[in-house]
Short mmCIF file of C-alpha atoms in Angstrom, two decimals:
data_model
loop_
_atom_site.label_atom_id
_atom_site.label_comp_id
_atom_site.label_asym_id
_atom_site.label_seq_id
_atom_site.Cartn_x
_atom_site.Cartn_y
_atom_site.Cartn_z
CA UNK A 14 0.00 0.00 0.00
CA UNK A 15 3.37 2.41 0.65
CA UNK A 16 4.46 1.51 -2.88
CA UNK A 17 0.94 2.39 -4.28
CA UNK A 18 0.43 5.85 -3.00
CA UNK A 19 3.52 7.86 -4.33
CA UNK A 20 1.93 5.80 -7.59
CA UNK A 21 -1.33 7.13 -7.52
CA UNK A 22 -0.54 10.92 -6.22
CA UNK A 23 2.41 10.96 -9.31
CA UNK A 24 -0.77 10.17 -11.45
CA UNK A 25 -2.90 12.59 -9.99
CA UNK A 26 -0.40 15.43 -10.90
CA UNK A 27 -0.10 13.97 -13.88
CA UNK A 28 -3.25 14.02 -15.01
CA UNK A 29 -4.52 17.64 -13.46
CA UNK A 30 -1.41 18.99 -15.41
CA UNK A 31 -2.63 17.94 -18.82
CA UNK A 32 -5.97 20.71 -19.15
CA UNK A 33 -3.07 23.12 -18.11
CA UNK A 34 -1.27 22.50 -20.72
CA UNK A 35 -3.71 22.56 -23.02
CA UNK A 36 -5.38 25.64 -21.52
CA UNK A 37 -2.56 27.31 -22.37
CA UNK A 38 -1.98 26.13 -26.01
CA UNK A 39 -6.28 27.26 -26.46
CA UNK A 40 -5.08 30.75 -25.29
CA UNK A 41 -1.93 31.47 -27.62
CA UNK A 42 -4.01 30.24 -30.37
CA UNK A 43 -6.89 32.38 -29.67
CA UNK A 44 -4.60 35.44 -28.72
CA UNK A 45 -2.86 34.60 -32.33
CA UNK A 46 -6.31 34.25 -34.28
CA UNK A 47 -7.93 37.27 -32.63
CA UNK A 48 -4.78 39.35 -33.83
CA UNK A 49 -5.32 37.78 -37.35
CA UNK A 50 -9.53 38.41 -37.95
CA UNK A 51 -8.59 42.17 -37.05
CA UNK A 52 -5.84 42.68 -39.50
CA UNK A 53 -8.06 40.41 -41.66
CA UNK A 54 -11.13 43.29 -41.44
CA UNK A 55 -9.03 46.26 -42.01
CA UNK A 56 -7.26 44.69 -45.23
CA UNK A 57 -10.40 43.52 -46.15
CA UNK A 58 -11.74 46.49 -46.19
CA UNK A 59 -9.06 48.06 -48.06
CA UNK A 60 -9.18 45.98 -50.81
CA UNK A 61 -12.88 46.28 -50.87
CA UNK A 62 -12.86 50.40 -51.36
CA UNK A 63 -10.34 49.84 -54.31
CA UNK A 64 -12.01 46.39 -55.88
CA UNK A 65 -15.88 47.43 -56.16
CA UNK A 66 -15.26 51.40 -57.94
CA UNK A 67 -13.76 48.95 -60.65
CA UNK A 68 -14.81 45.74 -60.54
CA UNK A 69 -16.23 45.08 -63.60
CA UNK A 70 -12.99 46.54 -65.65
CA UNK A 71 -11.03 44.15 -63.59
CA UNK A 72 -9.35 40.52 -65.43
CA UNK A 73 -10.40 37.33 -64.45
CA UNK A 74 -7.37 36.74 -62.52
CA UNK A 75 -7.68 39.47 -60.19
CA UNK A 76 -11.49 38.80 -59.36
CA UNK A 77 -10.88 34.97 -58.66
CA UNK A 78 -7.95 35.87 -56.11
CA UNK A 79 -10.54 38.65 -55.21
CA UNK A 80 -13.25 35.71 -54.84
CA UNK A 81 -11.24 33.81 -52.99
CA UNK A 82 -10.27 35.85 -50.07
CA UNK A 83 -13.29 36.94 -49.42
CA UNK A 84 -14.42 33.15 -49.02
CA UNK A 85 -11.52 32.50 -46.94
CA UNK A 86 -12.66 35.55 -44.99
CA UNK A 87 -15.90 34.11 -44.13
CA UNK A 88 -14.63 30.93 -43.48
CA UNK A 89 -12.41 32.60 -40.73
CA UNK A 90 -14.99 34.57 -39.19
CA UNK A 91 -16.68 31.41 -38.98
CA UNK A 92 -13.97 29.09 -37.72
CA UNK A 93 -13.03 31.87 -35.48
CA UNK A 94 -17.03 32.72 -33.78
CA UNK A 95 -17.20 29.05 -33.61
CA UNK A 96 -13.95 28.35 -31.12
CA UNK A 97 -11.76 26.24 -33.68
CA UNK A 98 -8.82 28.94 -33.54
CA UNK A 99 -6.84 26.37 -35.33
CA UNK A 100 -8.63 27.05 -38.45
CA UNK A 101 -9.35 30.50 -38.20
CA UNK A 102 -5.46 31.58 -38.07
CA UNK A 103 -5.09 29.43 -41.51
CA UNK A 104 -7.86 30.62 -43.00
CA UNK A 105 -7.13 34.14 -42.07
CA UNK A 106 -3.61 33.53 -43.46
CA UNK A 107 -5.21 32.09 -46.73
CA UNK A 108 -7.33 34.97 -47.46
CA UNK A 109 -4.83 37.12 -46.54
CA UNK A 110 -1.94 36.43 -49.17
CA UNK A 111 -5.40 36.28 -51.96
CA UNK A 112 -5.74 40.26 -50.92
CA UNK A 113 -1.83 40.90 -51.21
CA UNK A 114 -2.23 38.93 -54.60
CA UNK A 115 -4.99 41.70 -55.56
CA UNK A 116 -3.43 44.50 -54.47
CA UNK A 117 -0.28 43.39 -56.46
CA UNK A 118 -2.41 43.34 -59.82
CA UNK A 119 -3.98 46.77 -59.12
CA UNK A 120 -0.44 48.07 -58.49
CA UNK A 121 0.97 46.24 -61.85
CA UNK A 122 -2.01 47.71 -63.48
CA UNK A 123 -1.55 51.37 -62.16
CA UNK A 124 2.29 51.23 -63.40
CA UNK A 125 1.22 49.99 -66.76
CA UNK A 126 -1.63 53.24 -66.86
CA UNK A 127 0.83 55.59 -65.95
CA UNK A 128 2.99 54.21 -68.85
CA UNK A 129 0.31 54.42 -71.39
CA UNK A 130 -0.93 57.44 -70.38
CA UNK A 131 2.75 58.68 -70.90
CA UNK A 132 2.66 56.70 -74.63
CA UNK A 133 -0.72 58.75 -75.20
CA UNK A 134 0.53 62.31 -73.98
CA UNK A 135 4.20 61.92 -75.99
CA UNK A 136 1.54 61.13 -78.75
CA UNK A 137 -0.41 64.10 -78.59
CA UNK A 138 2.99 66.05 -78.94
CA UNK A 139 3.91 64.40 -82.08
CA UNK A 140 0.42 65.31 -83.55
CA UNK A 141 1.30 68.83 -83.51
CA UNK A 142 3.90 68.12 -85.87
CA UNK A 143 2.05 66.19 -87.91
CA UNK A 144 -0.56 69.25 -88.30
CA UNK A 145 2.12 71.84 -89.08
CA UNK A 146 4.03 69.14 -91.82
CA UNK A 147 0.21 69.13 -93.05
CA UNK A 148 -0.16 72.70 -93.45
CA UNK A 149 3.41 73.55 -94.50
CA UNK A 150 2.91 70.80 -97.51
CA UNK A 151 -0.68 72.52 -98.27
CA UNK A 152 1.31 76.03 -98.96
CA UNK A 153 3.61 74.11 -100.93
CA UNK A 154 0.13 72.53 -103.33
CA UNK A 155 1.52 69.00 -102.23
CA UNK A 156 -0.94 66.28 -101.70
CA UNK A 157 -1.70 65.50 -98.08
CA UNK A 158 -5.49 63.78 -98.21
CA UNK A 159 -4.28 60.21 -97.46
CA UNK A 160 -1.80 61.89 -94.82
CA UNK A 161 -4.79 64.18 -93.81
CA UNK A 162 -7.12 61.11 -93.36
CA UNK A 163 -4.73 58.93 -91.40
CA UNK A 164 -3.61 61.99 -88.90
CA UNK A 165 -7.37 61.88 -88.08
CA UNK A 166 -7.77 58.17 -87.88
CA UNK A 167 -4.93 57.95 -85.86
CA UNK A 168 -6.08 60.63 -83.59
CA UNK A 169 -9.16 58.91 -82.89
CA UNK A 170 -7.81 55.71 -82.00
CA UNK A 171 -5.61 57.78 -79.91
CA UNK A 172 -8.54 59.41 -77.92
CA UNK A 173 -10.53 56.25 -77.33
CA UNK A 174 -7.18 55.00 -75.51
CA UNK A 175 -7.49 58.28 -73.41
CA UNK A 176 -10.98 57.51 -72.54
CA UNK A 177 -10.05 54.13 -71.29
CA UNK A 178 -7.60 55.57 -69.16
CA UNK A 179 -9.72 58.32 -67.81
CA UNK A 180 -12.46 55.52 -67.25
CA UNK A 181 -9.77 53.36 -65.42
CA UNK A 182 -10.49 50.65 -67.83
CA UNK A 183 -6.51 49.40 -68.26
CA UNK A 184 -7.58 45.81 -70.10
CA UNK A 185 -9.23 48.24 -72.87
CA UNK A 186 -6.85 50.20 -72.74
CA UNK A 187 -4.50 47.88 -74.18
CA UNK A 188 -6.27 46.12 -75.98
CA UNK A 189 -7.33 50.17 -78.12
CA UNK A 190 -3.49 51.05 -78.12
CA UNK A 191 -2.98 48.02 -80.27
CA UNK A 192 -5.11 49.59 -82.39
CA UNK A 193 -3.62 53.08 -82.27
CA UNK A 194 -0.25 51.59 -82.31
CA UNK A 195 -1.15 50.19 -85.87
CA UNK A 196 -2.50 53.57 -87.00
CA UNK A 197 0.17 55.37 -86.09
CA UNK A 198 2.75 53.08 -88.23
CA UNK A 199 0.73 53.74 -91.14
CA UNK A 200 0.86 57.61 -90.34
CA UNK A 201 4.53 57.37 -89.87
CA UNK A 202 5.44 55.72 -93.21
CA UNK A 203 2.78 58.62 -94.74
CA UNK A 204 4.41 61.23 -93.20
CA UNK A 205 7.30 60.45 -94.38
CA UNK A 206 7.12 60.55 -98.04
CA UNK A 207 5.30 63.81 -97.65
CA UNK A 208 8.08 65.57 -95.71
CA UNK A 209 10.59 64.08 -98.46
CA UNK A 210 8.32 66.04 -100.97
CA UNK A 211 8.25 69.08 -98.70
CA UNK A 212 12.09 68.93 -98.49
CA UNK A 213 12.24 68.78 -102.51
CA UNK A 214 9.83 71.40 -102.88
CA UNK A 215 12.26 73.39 -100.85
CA UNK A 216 15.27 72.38 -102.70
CA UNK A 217 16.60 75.63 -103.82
CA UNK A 218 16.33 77.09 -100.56
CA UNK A 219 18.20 74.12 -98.53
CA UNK A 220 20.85 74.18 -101.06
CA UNK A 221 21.62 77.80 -100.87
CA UNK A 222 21.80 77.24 -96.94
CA UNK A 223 23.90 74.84 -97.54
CA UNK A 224 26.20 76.17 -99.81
CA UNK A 225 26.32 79.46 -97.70
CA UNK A 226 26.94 78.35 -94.39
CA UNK A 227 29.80 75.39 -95.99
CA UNK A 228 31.46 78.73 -97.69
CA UNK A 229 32.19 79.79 -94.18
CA UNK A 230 33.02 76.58 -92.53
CA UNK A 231 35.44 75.93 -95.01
CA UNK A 232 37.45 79.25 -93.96
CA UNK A 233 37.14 78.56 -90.25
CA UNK A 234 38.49 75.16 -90.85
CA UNK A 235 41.48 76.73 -93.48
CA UNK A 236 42.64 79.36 -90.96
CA UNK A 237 42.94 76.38 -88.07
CA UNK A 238 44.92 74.13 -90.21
CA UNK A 239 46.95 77.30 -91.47
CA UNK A 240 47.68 77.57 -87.76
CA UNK A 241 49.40 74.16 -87.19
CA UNK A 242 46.33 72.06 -87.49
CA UNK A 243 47.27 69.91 -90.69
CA UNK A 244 45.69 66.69 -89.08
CA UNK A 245 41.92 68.52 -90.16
CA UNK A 246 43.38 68.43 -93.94
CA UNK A 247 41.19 65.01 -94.71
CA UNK A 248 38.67 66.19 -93.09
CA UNK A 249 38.09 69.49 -95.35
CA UNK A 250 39.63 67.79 -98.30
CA UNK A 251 36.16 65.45 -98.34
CA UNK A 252 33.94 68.19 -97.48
CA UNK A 253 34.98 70.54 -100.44
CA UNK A 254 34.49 67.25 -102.57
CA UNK A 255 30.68 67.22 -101.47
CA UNK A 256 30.54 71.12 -101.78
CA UNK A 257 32.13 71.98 -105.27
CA UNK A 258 29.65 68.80 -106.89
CA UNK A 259 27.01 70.62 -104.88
CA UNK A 260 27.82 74.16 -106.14
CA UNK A 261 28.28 72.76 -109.84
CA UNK A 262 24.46 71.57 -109.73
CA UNK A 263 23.45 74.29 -107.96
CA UNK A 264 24.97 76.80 -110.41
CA UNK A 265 22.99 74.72 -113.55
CA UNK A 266 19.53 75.30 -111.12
CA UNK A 267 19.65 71.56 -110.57
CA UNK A 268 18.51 72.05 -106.97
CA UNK A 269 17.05 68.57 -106.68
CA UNK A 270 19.97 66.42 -107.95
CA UNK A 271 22.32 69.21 -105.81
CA UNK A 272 19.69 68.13 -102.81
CA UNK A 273 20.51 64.20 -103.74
CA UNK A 274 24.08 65.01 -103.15
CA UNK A 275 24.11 66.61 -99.95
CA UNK A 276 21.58 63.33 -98.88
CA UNK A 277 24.19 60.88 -100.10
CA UNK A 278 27.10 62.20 -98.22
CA UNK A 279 25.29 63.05 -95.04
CA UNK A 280 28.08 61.12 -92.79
CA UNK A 281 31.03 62.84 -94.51
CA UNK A 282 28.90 66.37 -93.79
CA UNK A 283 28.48 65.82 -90.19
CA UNK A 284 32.03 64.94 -89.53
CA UNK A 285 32.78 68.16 -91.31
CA UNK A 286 30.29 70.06 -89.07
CA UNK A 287 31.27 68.09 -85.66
CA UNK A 288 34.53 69.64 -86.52
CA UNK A 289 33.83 72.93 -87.08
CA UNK A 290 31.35 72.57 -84.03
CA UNK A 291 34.88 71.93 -82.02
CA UNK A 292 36.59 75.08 -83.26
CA UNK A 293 33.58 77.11 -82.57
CA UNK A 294 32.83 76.21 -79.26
CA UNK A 295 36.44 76.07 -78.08
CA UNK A 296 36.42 73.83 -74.89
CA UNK A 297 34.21 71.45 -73.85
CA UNK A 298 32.33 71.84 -71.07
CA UNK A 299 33.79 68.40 -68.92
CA UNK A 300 31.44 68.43 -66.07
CA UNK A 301 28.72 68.70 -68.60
CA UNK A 302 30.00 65.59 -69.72
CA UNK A 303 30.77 64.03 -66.52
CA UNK A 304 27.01 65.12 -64.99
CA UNK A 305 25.26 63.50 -68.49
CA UNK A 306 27.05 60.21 -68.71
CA UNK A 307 25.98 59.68 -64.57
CA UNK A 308 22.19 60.88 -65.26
CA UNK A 309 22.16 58.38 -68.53
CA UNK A 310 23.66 55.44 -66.04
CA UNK A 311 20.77 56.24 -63.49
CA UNK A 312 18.34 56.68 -66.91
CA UNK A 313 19.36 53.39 -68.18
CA UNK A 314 18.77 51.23 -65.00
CA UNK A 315 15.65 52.24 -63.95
CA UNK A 316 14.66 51.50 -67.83
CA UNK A 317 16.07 48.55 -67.80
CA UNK A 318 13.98 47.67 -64.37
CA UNK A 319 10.81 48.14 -66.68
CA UNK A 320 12.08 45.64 -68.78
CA UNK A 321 13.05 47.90 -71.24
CA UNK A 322 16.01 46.22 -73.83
CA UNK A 323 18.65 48.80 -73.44
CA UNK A 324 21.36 46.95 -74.86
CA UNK A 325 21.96 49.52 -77.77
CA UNK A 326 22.11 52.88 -76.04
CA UNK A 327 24.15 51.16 -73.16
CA UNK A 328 27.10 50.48 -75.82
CA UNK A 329 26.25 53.73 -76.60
CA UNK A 330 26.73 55.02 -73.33
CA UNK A 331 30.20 53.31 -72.46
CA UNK A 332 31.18 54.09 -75.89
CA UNK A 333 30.78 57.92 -75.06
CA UNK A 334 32.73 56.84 -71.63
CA UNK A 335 35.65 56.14 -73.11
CA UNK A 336 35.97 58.66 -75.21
CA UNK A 337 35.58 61.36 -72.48
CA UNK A 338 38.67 59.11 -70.90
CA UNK A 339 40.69 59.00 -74.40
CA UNK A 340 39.65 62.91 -74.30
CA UNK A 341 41.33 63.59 -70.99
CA UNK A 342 44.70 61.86 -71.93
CA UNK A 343 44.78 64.10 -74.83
CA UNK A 344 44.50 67.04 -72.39
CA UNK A 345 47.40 65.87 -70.36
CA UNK A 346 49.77 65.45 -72.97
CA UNK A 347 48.82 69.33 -74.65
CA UNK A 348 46.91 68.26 -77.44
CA UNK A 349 43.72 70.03 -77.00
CA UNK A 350 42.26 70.14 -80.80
CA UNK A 351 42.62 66.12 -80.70
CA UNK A 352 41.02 65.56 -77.39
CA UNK A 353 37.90 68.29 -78.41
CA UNK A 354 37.57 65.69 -81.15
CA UNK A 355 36.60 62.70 -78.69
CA UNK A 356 34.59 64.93 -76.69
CA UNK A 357 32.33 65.99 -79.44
CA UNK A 358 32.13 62.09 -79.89
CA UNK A 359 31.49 61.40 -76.75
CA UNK A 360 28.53 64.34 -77.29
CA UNK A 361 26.87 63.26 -80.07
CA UNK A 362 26.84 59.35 -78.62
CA UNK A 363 24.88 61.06 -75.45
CA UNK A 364 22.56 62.52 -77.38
CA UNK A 365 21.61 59.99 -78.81
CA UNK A 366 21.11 57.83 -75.72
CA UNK A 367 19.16 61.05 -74.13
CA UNK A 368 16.74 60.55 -77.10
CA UNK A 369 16.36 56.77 -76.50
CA UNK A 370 15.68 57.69 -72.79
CA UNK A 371 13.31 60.47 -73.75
CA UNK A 372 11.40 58.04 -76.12
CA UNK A 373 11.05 55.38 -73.88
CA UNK A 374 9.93 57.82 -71.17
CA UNK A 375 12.84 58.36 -68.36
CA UNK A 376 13.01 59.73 -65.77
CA UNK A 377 13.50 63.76 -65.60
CA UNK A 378 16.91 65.60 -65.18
#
């Protein structure tokens, strides 16, 4: 009977420890669902103010996860009213990643409106130059009704895009763009073949421009290589090629094959006029430099976070790089005409990495 009693007393304990324990498990999980059903209201509820305004412009994939969380909701409301904490913290968890799911569509959604609302207002720019091409070609007695009727076919596709944005409708939205997007190639191609006309019709005056302002580059450059220089002598020598064949047409009032010319050597032009560009402006600004290859690297990434392909303008950009670097060793060793030469390289490369940025909507200076 001795033996028996520690026995049954160690049982005893035993046995009115048990409830204890499980007391205490009831109460963390009911602390832990409690917490859960209230942060489970409140995002509820803020999904609910920014679902129902829109619902019915919404995809199918954002109502379903929509659907869903509100069943899981109810379901731990339920679980939670009826004691089963258990169930109410993974139901609460359940519903709640279907609302984070939501929100993250709404917020893909809202990135992708402010991007084609961008596409539309950049848009709206370009029409103005399509309506001053438009009238400039009417003074001239060219042809513009097929340009005429695709500026306003493209404008319209361009406005019912701008009412799907207004109206928050972003699936429509994309889906008129496409549309737009289509119109506007067409209006491209148009308006190009009527500014080529434009630009013939204008022949005699672009060639006298031409001829006047290469009379007085051609000096400038002269007097440089006069002045110890003689590395500019190719340069000029190709130039004055361009410009006597020019001149000789332009003399016979051949201003359209004189215009061809000046077309077909564009690249041996520029190089002339990057040159004379250098003389002109003396020193390049390096900081300038230095502050626009840093805002194109900041430009670039956050394009590239879009998912924008950037490969081009980011050879581009270390292209220019270097040459700022080649530009600088020039410096050092007293050869300033040389190293304005890479700079004015490294210039034109930026620019045109600034109008990729520009195009594809970057971010501000």
């Amino acid at each position: 009977m001795r033996k028996v009693l520690p026995l049954l007393i160690g049982l005893l304990l035993l046995a009115s420890a048990v409830p204890l324990t499980i007391a205490q498990t009831n109460s963390e999980e009911q602390e832990l669902a409690t917490s859960l059903i209230k942060n489970l209201e409140r995002l509820s509820k803020f999904v609910k103010d920014k679902v129902e305004p829109i619902k019915d412009k919404l995809n199918n994939a954002t109502l379903e996860n929509y659907e869903i969380a509100e069943n899981y909701k109810e379901e731990a409301i339920n679980a939670y009213d009826a004691g089963d904490y258990e169930k109410a913290v993974t139901y609460s968890l359940l519903a709640m990643r279907h609302y984070k799911a939501v929100l993250s569509s709404l917020r893909e959604a809202k990135s992708r409106y402010q991007d084609l609302r961008f596409e539309v207002e950049r848009t709206l720019e370009y029409f103005r130059f399509v309506n001053r091409t438009i009238a400039l070609a009417q003074e001239e007695g060219i042809d513009v009704s097929n340009l005429t009727k695709l500026f306003n076919e493209t404008k319209e596709a361009y406005k019912a895009v701008l009412e799907d944005i207004k109206a928050k409708d972003y699936e429509k939205a994309r889906e008129d763009l496409k549309v737009a997007r289509e119109k506007k190639v067409q209006l491209d191609e148009e308006l190009r073949k009527i500014r080529r006309e434009l630009t013939y019709a204008n022949a005699d005056k672009i060639v006298r421009i031409f001829l006047d302002r290469g009379e007085k580059s051609i000096e400038i450059v002269e007097r440089v290589i006069n002045s110890g220089h003689p590395e500019l002598n190719a340069t000029l020598t190709a130039f004055k090629e361009v410009y006597e064949e020019v001149k000789s047409l332009a003399d016979q009032d051949k201003w359209q094959e004189a215009l061809k010319v000046i077309e077909e050597n564009r690249e041996t032009i520029e190089k002339f006029q990057r040159t004379v560009r250098i003389i002109i402006h003396g020193k390049v600004s390096l900081r300038g430099l230095r502050e626009r290859i840093e805002w194109c690297y900041k430009a670039l990434q956050r394009l590239r976070e879009k998912d924008i392909d950037t490969r081009i303008p980011e050879v581009q950009l270390k292209v220019a790089t270097q040459e700022v670097m080649v530009g600088l060793r020039l410096l050092k060793k007293g050869k300033p005409m040389e190293a304005r030469a890479h700079f004015m390289v490294a210039q034109d490369l930026l620019s045109r990495v600034e109008k990729f940025i520009a195009k594809h909507g970057g971010m501000n200076r």
